[in-house]
Coordinates of C-alpha atoms in Angstrom, one line a residue:
X1 CA -16.7 -13.0 -15.1
X2 CA -14.1 -14.8 -16.9
X3 CA -11.4 -14.6 -14.8
X4 CA -8.2 -13.8 -17.4
X5 CA -4.6 -13.2 -15.9
X6 CA -4.1 -8.9 -17.1
X7 CA -0.2 -9.8 -17.2
X8 CA 0.1 -12.9 -19.6
X9 CA -3.7 -13.7 -20.6
X10 CA -4.1 -17.1 -18.9
X11 CA -7.6 -18.5 -18.2
X12 CA -5.4 -20.8 -15.5
X13 CA -6.2 -18.5 -12.0
X14 CA -6.3 -20.8 -9.0
X15 CA -8.0 -19.0 -5.8
X16 CA -6.1 -18.0 -2.7
X17 CA -8.6 -16.2 -0.9
X18 CA -12.1 -14.9 -1.0
X19 CA -12.5 -12.1 1.4
X20 CA -16.4 -11.9 0.5
X21 CA -17.5 -8.0 -1.2
X22 CA -16.4 -5.2 0.1
X23 CA -16.6 -1.4 -0.6
X24 CA -13.7 -0.1 -2.0
X25 CA -11.4 0.9 1.2
X26 CA -10.8 4.6 0.7
X27 CA -14.4 5.6 -0.4
X28 CA -14.9 7.2 3.5
X29 CA -18.6 8.1 4.1
X30 CA -20.2 11.5 4.6
X31 CA -23.0 11.6 7.7
X32 CA -25.3 12.9 4.9
X33 CA -24.1 9.1 3.2
X34 CA -25.3 6.9 6.0
X35 CA -29.0 6.2 4.9
X36 CA -27.6 5.8 0.8
X37 CA -27.1 2.7 -0.8
X38 CA -23.2 2.0 -0.6
X39 CA -21.6 -0.7 -3.2
X40 CA -19.7 -3.7 -3.0
X41 CA -17.5 -5.9 -5.2
X42 CA -16.0 -9.5 -4.7
X43 CA -12.2 -9.3 -3.1
X44 CA -11.3 -12.6 -3.6
X45 CA -7.1 -13.2 -4.9
X46 CA -6.2 -15.6 -7.3
X47 CA -2.7 -16.5 -9.0
X48 CA -1.7 -17.1 -11.9
X49 CA -0.2 -20.5 -12.9
X50 CA 1.4 -19.3 -15.8
X51 CA 2.9 -16.2 -14.8
X52 CA 2.7 -16.4 -11.1
X53 CA 0.6 -12.7 -11.1
X54 CA -1.3 -12.9 -8.0
X55 CA -4.1 -10.5 -8.8
X56 CA -7.8 -9.2 -8.4
X57 CA -10.0 -9.1 -11.3
X58 CA -10.3 -5.4 -12.0
X59 CA -13.7 -4.2 -10.7
X60 CA -13.1 -0.9 -9.7
X61 CA -10.9 1.9 -12.4
X62 CA -8.3 3.8 -11.2
X63 CA -10.6 7.2 -12.1
X64 CA -13.0 5.9 -9.5
X65 CA -9.9 5.8 -6.8
X66 CA -7.7 8.3 -7.1
X67 CA -9.6 11.2 -8.7
X68 CA -9.8 12.4 -5.0
X69 CA -8.2 10.6 -2.6
X70 CA -8.0 10.3 1.4
X71 CA -4.5 9.2 1.5
X72 CA -2.3 11.7 2.2
X73 CA 1.3 10.2 2.9
X74 CA 3.0 13.3 5.2
X75 CA 1.0 12.1 7.9
X76 CA 3.5 9.4 8.8
X77 CA 6.5 10.3 10.2
X78 CA 7.7 6.9 9.6
X79 CA 7.0 7.1 5.7
X80 CA 8.9 10.9 5.3
X81 CA 11.8 9.4 7.1
X82 CA 11.7 6.2 5.3
X83 CA 11.3 8.9 1.7
X84 CA 14.3 11.0 2.9
X85 CA 16.4 8.2 3.6
X86 CA 15.8 6.7 -0.1
X87 CA 16.4 9.7 -1.6
X88 CA 19.9 10.5 -0.1
X89 CA 20.5 6.8 -1.0
X90 CA 19.5 6.9 -4.7
X91 CA 21.3 10.4 -5.2
X92 CA 24.5 8.9 -4.0
X93 CA 24.1 5.4 -5.9
X94 CA 23.2 7.1 -8.7
X95 CA 25.3 10.2 -8.5
X96 CA 22.8 12.7 -9.2
X97 CA 23.5 16.3 -9.5
X98 CA 22.1 19.7 -10.0
X99 CA 21.8 18.5 -13.7
X100 CA 19.6 15.9 -13.1
X101 CA 15.8 14.8 -13.6
X102 CA 13.7 12.8 -11.3
X103 CA 10.2 11.9 -11.8
X104 CA 8.0 10.2 -9.3
X105 CA 4.8 8.5 -10.4
X106 CA 2.1 8.6 -7.6
X107 CA 3.7 11.3 -6.0
X108 CA 1.1 11.9 -3.3
X109 CA 1.2 15.4 -1.3
X110 CA 5.1 15.4 -2.2
X111 CA 6.5 13.8 0.6
X112 CA 9.3 12.1 -1.2
X113 CA 10.3 14.6 -3.7
X114 CA 10.4 17.5 -1.5
X115 CA 13.7 15.9 -0.2
X116 CA 15.0 16.7 -4.0
X117 CA 13.4 20.0 -4.0
X118 CA 15.8 20.4 -1.2
X119 CA 18.8 19.3 -2.8
X120 CA 18.4 21.7 -5.4
X121 CA 17.2 18.6 -8.1
X122 CA 14.8 19.0 -10.6
X123 CA 11.8 17.0 -10.2
X124 CA 8.4 16.5 -11.5
X125 CA 5.8 14.5 -9.5
X126 CA 2.7 12.9 -11.5
X127 CA -0.3 12.5 -9.4
X128 CA -3.5 11.7 -10.1
X129 CA -5.0 12.6 -7.2
X130 CA -6.2 16.6 -7.8
X131 CA -6.6 17.4 -3.8
X132 CA -3.2 15.8 -2.9
X133 CA -1.4 17.1 -6.0
X134 CA -2.7 20.5 -5.1
X135 CA -1.0 20.2 -1.5
X136 CA 2.2 19.3 -3.2
X137 CA 2.3 22.0 -5.3
X138 CA 1.7 24.5 -2.0
X139 CA 4.9 22.8 -0.6
X140 CA 7.1 23.4 -3.8
X141 CA 7.2 20.1 -5.3
X142 CA 6.3 20.3 -9.1
X143 CA 3.3 18.0 -10.2
X144 CA 1.5 17.5 -12.9
X145 CA -2.6 16.0 -12.1
X146 CA -2.5 12.8 -14.5
X147 CA -2.5 9.0 -14.6
X148 CA 0.6 7.3 -15.8
X149 CA 0.1 6.1 -19.4
X150 CA 2.2 5.8 -22.5
X151 CA 1.3 8.8 -23.8
X152 CA 1.6 10.9 -20.4
X153 CA 5.2 9.6 -20.2
X154 CA 6.2 10.7 -24.0
X155 CA 4.5 14.0 -23.5
X156 CA 6.5 14.6 -19.9
X157 CA 9.4 13.3 -21.8
X158 CA 9.4 15.3 -25.0
X159 CA 8.5 18.9 -22.2
X160 CA 10.9 18.1 -20.0
X161 CA 13.5 15.7 -21.2
X162 CA 14.1 12.0 -20.0
X163 CA 14.6 11.3 -16.5
X164 CA 17.8 9.8 -14.8
X165 CA 15.7 8.4 -12.1
X166 CA 11.7 7.4 -12.3
X167 CA 10.4 6.5 -8.8
X168 CA 7.2 4.5 -8.1
X169 CA 6.4 3.5 -4.7
X170 CA 3.3 2.0 -3.6
X171 CA 1.7 2.2 -7.1
X172 CA 2.9 -0.4 -9.3
X173 CA 0.0 -3.1 -7.4
X174 CA -2.5 0.0 -7.7
X175 CA -2.6 0.1 -12.2
X176 CA -5.0 -2.4 -13.4
X177 CA -3.5 -2.0 -17.2
X178 CA 0.2 -3.1 -15.8
X179 CA 1.6 -3.5 -19.1
X180 CA 0.7 0.3 -20.3
X181 CA 2.1 1.4 -17.2
X182 CA 5.1 -0.2 -17.4
X183 CA 5.1 1.3 -20.8
X184 CA 4.7 4.5 -19.5
X185 CA 7.8 4.3 -17.3
X186 CA 10.2 3.0 -20.1
X187 CA 8.6 6.1 -22.1
X188 CA 9.6 8.4 -19.0
X189 CA 13.2 6.9 -18.5
X190 CA 16.3 8.0 -20.3
X191 CA 18.0 5.0 -22.0
X192 CA 20.6 4.8 -19.3
X193 CA 18.3 5.8 -16.7
X194 CA 17.0 3.9 -13.9
X195 CA 13.6 3.2 -12.3
X196 CA 13.2 2.3 -8.7
X197 CA 9.7 1.0 -7.7
X198 CA 8.6 0.1 -4.3
X199 CA 5.9 -2.6 -3.7
X200 CA 4.7 -4.9 -1.0
X201 CA 6.3 -8.3 -1.2
X202 CA 3.9 -11.2 -1.6
X203 CA 6.1 -13.5 0.1
X204 CA 5.8 -11.4 3.8
X205 CA 1.9 -11.1 2.9
X206 CA 1.9 -15.1 2.7
X207 CA 3.9 -15.6 5.6
X208 CA 2.7 -13.1 7.5
X209 CA -0.9 -13.6 7.0
X210 CA -1.0 -10.1 6.3
X211 CA -4.8 -10.1 4.0
X212 CA -5.3 -6.9 5.0
X213 CA -3.4 -5.3 2.3
X214 CA -5.7 -7.1 0.2
X215 CA -7.8 -4.4 -1.0
X216 CA -9.6 -3.2 -4.5
X217 CA -7.3 -0.4 -5.6
X218 CA -4.7 -3.0 -5.3
X219 CA -4.8 -4.7 -8.3
X220 CA -1.6 -7.3 -8.1
X221 CA 0.6 -8.7 -5.3
X222 CA 4.2 -9.2 -6.6
X223 CA 6.9 -11.9 -6.3
X224 CA 10.1 -10.6 -7.3
X225 CA 9.7 -13.4 -10.1
X226 CA 6.4 -12.0 -11.2
X227 CA 7.5 -8.4 -11.0
X228 CA 10.5 -9.5 -13.4
X229 CA 7.9 -10.6 -15.7
X230 CA 5.6 -8.0 -15.5
X231 CA 8.4 -4.9 -16.0
X232 CA 9.9 -7.0 -18.8
X233 CA 6.5 -6.4 -20.5
X234 CA 7.4 -2.8 -21.4
X235 CA 11.2 -3.0 -22.0
X236 CA 12.3 -2.8 -18.8
X237 CA 15.0 -5.3 -17.2
X238 CA 14.7 -6.1 -13.3
X239 CA 18.7 -6.0 -12.4
X240 CA 18.4 -5.9 -8.6
X241 CA 16.4 -5.7 -5.6
X242 CA 16.4 -4.3 -1.6
X243 CA 14.0 -6.0 0.7
X244 CA 12.1 -3.2 3.2
X245 CA 10.3 -4.0 6.4
X246 CA 8.1 -1.2 5.0
X247 CA 4.7 -2.0 4.9
X248 CA 4.9 -5.4 7.1
X249 CA 7.4 -6.4 4.2
X250 CA 8.2 -4.7 0.7
X251 CA 10.8 -5.1 -1.7
X252 CA 12.8 -2.3 -3.5
X253 CA 12.9 -2.9 -7.6
X254 CA 15.5 -1.7 -9.6
X255 CA 15.1 -1.8 -13.1
X256 CA 16.8 -0.1 -16.6
X257 CA 15.8 -0.3 -20.3
X258 CA 16.3 -3.5 -21.5
X259 CA 19.3 -2.2 -23.8
X260 CA 21.2 -0.8 -21.0
X261 CA 21.0 -3.8 -19.0
X262 CA 21.9 -5.8 -21.8
X263 CA 25.1 -3.7 -21.7
X264 CA 26.0 -4.0 -18.2
X265 CA 25.6 -7.7 -18.2
X266 CA 22.9 -10.3 -18.4
X267 CA 23.6 -11.7 -14.5
X268 CA 20.9 -10.0 -11.7
X269 CA 22.8 -8.8 -8.4
X270 CA 23.2 -11.4 -5.8
X271 CA 20.4 -9.9 -3.5
X272 CA 17.8 -10.6 -6.3
X273 CA 19.2 -14.4 -7.2
X274 CA 18.9 -14.8 -3.0
X275 CA 14.9 -13.5 -3.0
X276 CA 14.1 -15.6 -6.3
X277 CA 15.7 -18.6 -4.2
X278 CA 13.6 -17.8 -1.2
X279 CA 10.4 -17.4 -3.2
X280 CA 10.7 -20.6 -4.9
X281 CA 11.5 -22.7 -1.4
X282 CA 8.4 -20.9 -0.3
X283 CA 6.3 -22.8 -2.9
X284 CA 5.6 -19.0 -4.6
X285 CA 6.1 -20.0 -7.7
X286 CA 3.3 -22.5 -8.1
X287 CA 0.0 -23.1 -6.8
X288 CA 1.1 -25.0 -3.8
X289 CA 2.5 -22.7 -2.0
X290 CA -0.9 -20.5 -1.6
X291 CA -2.7 -23.6 0.2
X292 CA -3.3 -23.0 3.4
X293 CA -3.6 -19.6 3.5
X294 CA -7.5 -18.8 3.5
X295 CA -7.2 -21.1 6.8
X296 CA -5.2 -19.0 8.2
X297 CA -7.5 -15.9 7.7
X298 CA -9.9 -17.7 9.3
X299 CA -8.4 -18.0 12.4
X300 CA -7.2 -14.5 12.5
X301 CA -11.2 -13.3 12.0
X302 CA -12.2 -15.6 14.9
X303 CA -9.4 -14.7 17.1
X304 CA -10.7 -10.8 16.6
X305 CA -14.3 -11.5 16.9
X306 CA -13.6 -13.3 20.0
X307 CA -11.5 -11.0 21.8
X308 CA -13.6 -8.2 20.8
X309 CA -17.2 -9.9 22.0
X310 CA -15.4 -10.8 25.3
X311 CA -14.4 -7.4 26.0
X312 CA -17.9 -5.9 25.6
X313 CA -19.5 -8.7 27.6
X314 CA -16.7 -7.9 30.4
X315 CA -17.8 -4.0 30.0
X316 CA -14.3 -3.0 28.5
X317 CA -13.9 -0.6 25.9
X318 CA -12.3 -1.2 22.7
X319 CA -11.3 1.6 20.5
X320 CA -9.7 1.9 17.1
X321 CA -6.6 3.6 16.0
X322 CA -6.2 4.7 12.2
X323 CA -8.6 4.2 9.4
X324 CA -6.4 3.1 6.5
X325 CA -7.4 1.5 3.6
X326 CA -6.3 -2.3 5.3
X327 CA -8.3 -1.5 8.7
X328 CA -11.2 -1.3 6.0
X329 CA -10.6 -4.9 5.0
X330 CA -9.6 -6.2 8.0
X331 CA -13.1 -5.0 9.4
X332 CA -15.1 -5.7 6.9
X333 CA -14.2 -9.1 6.6
X334 CA -14.5 -9.5 10.1
X335 CA -17.8 -7.9 10.3
X336 CA -16.7 -5.3 13.1
X337 CA -19.6 -2.7 13.2
X338 CA -20.0 0.4 15.9
X339 CA -21.6 -2.2 18.8
X340 CA -17.9 -3.7 18.8
X341 CA -15.8 -0.6 17.7
X342 CA -18.0 2.3 18.8
X343 CA -15.3 4.8 16.9
X344 CA -11.6 4.8 15.6
X345 CA -9.4 7.8 15.4
X346 CA -7.2 9.3 12.5
X347 CA -4.0 12.3 12.4
X348 CA -5.6 12.9 9.0
X349 CA -8.2 15.5 9.6
X350 CA -9.6 14.8 6.1
X351 CA -11.3 11.7 7.7
X352 CA -12.4 13.5 10.6
X353 CA -16.1 13.5 11.0
X354 CA -16.8 10.6 8.5
X355 CA -17.2 6.8 9.0
X356 CA -15.5 3.9 7.6
X357 CA -16.6 2.2 4.5
X358 CA -19.0 -0.9 4.7
X359 CA -18.9 -1.2 8.6
X360 CA -19.6 2.6 9.3
X361 CA -17.4 3.3 12.3
X362 CA -17.1 7.3 13.1
X363 CA -13.6 8.6 12.8
X364 CA -12.2 11.2 15.3
X365 CA -9.3 13.0 16.2
X366 CA -6.4 11.1 17.7
X367 CA -6.8 13.4 21.0
X368 CA -10.6 11.2 21.8
X369 CA -8.2 8.3 23.5
X370 CA -7.0 10.6 25.9
X371 CA -10.2 12.2 26.8
X372 CA -12.2 8.7 26.9
X373 CA -9.0 6.9 28.2
X374 CA -10.3 3.1 26.9
X375 CA -9.4 -0.2 27.9
X376 CA -7.8 -1.4 25.0
X377 CA -6.6 0.6 21.4
X378 CA -7.1 -2.0 18.1
X379 CA -4.1 -0.6 16.1
X380 CA -5.5 -1.0 12.4
X381 CA -2.2 0.7 10.7
X382 CA -0.3 -2.4 12.4
X383 CA 2.7 -2.3 9.9
X384 CA 3.9 1.4 11.7
X385 CA 3.9 -0.6 15.1
X386 CA 7.4 0.6 16.4
X387 CA 6.0 4.5 15.5
X388 CA 2.7 4.0 16.9
X389 CA 4.0 2.3 19.9
X390 CA 5.9 5.2 20.8
X391 CA 3.0 7.4 19.6
X392 CA 0.3 6.1 22.2
X393 CA 2.9 5.3 25.1
X394 CA 0.2 7.4 26.9
X395 CA -2.3 5.0 26.8
X396 CA -0.5 3.2 29.6
X397 CA -0.8 6.2 32.0
X398 CA -4.8 4.9 33.0
X399 CA -3.6 0.9 32.3
X400 CA -4.7 0.7 28.9
X401 CA -3.4 -1.9 26.4
X402 CA -2.8 -1.6 22.4
X403 CA -4.1 -4.6 20.4
X404 CA -2.3 -5.4 17.0
X405 CA -4.9 -7.7 15.2
X406 CA -2.2 -9.2 12.6
X407 CA 0.2 -11.8 12.2
X408 CA -2.1 -12.9 14.9
X409 CA -3.9 -11.3 18.0
X410 CA -1.4 -9.6 20.2
X411 CA -2.5 -7.6 23.4
X412 CA 0.4 -5.3 24.4
X413 CA 0.8 -3.8 27.9

């Protein structure tokens, strides 16, 4: 397969890390599917020397992943609170009143727009997963079931008017047609409006060896430098950047239509300039900055396997907490099967009774941990560490300990 950059068309792509072949991370199996073949796809991250976009080949389509989706944002208490704080800050920053119009792309189950609804501001969610969008509508959040394209953006604008604010949180990495998606954002936003995008920051991914956030539905991985280029491809100008702790380290990109940004003045914000300088100092604007990453990832695999094997030989029990997409990259790359991790638990009842893709580990309700009292709990959504340390504090009642696999193996009393 020819590796061609989806943003600039260059074929000068260099390898960052090859994680082998894995199934799509959200394709959880039913019991009836355990005896059926399971397709796997290469998971090989590359860096474009010309435009600096880190990317995976588009081997699966968004329609395969997001038409029915297993992830519901509202099951993370901290994520809902993060969304509430964002809405409050955006309303103040942009002076959004009752006449404003807010659109969120990939609005999931209404976890964010419900805070907009509570403020009496007109809004619309655009969510491709029919099962997730239905939950949002039940909660009173107007939601259109669709993928964002330039045509979808133009249709929504014609029917509802231009948006004062377009929000696209944790979706800009999920679209193989990054130029078309950006053009869709531009079609939605008013000529003097704003676009706010949250996406994981490649800087922290590299610094923290967060390889488990590499999976097939994440088609690209952004620095501020590459995000600026991607936004410009669709007529948007990046004007400000905020650094966020979410997902192990994210950035919030504030963009405007190119014409509005030009009228405001050409200089980026001081925050944006500072992050660009930090990325450059880390070497992430050139191939040399990615050398050694694959070796660090391999060490994490060896450390985790060594821990699990030694625990099994000592007769100690280890179970998992969570069944996130990132966890499935970790489990598949490390080759962890039910002999080393007999089950994991998850708060999302959609996943109960299903099995992790590739590794076929059963997913059970969270109550199973207290019933079985394991020696160790391997926390797969490590990015929610503070929330989960508090939630799982009861494990210490029987002397159990939490295990965090990334950025390095850590056993917490």
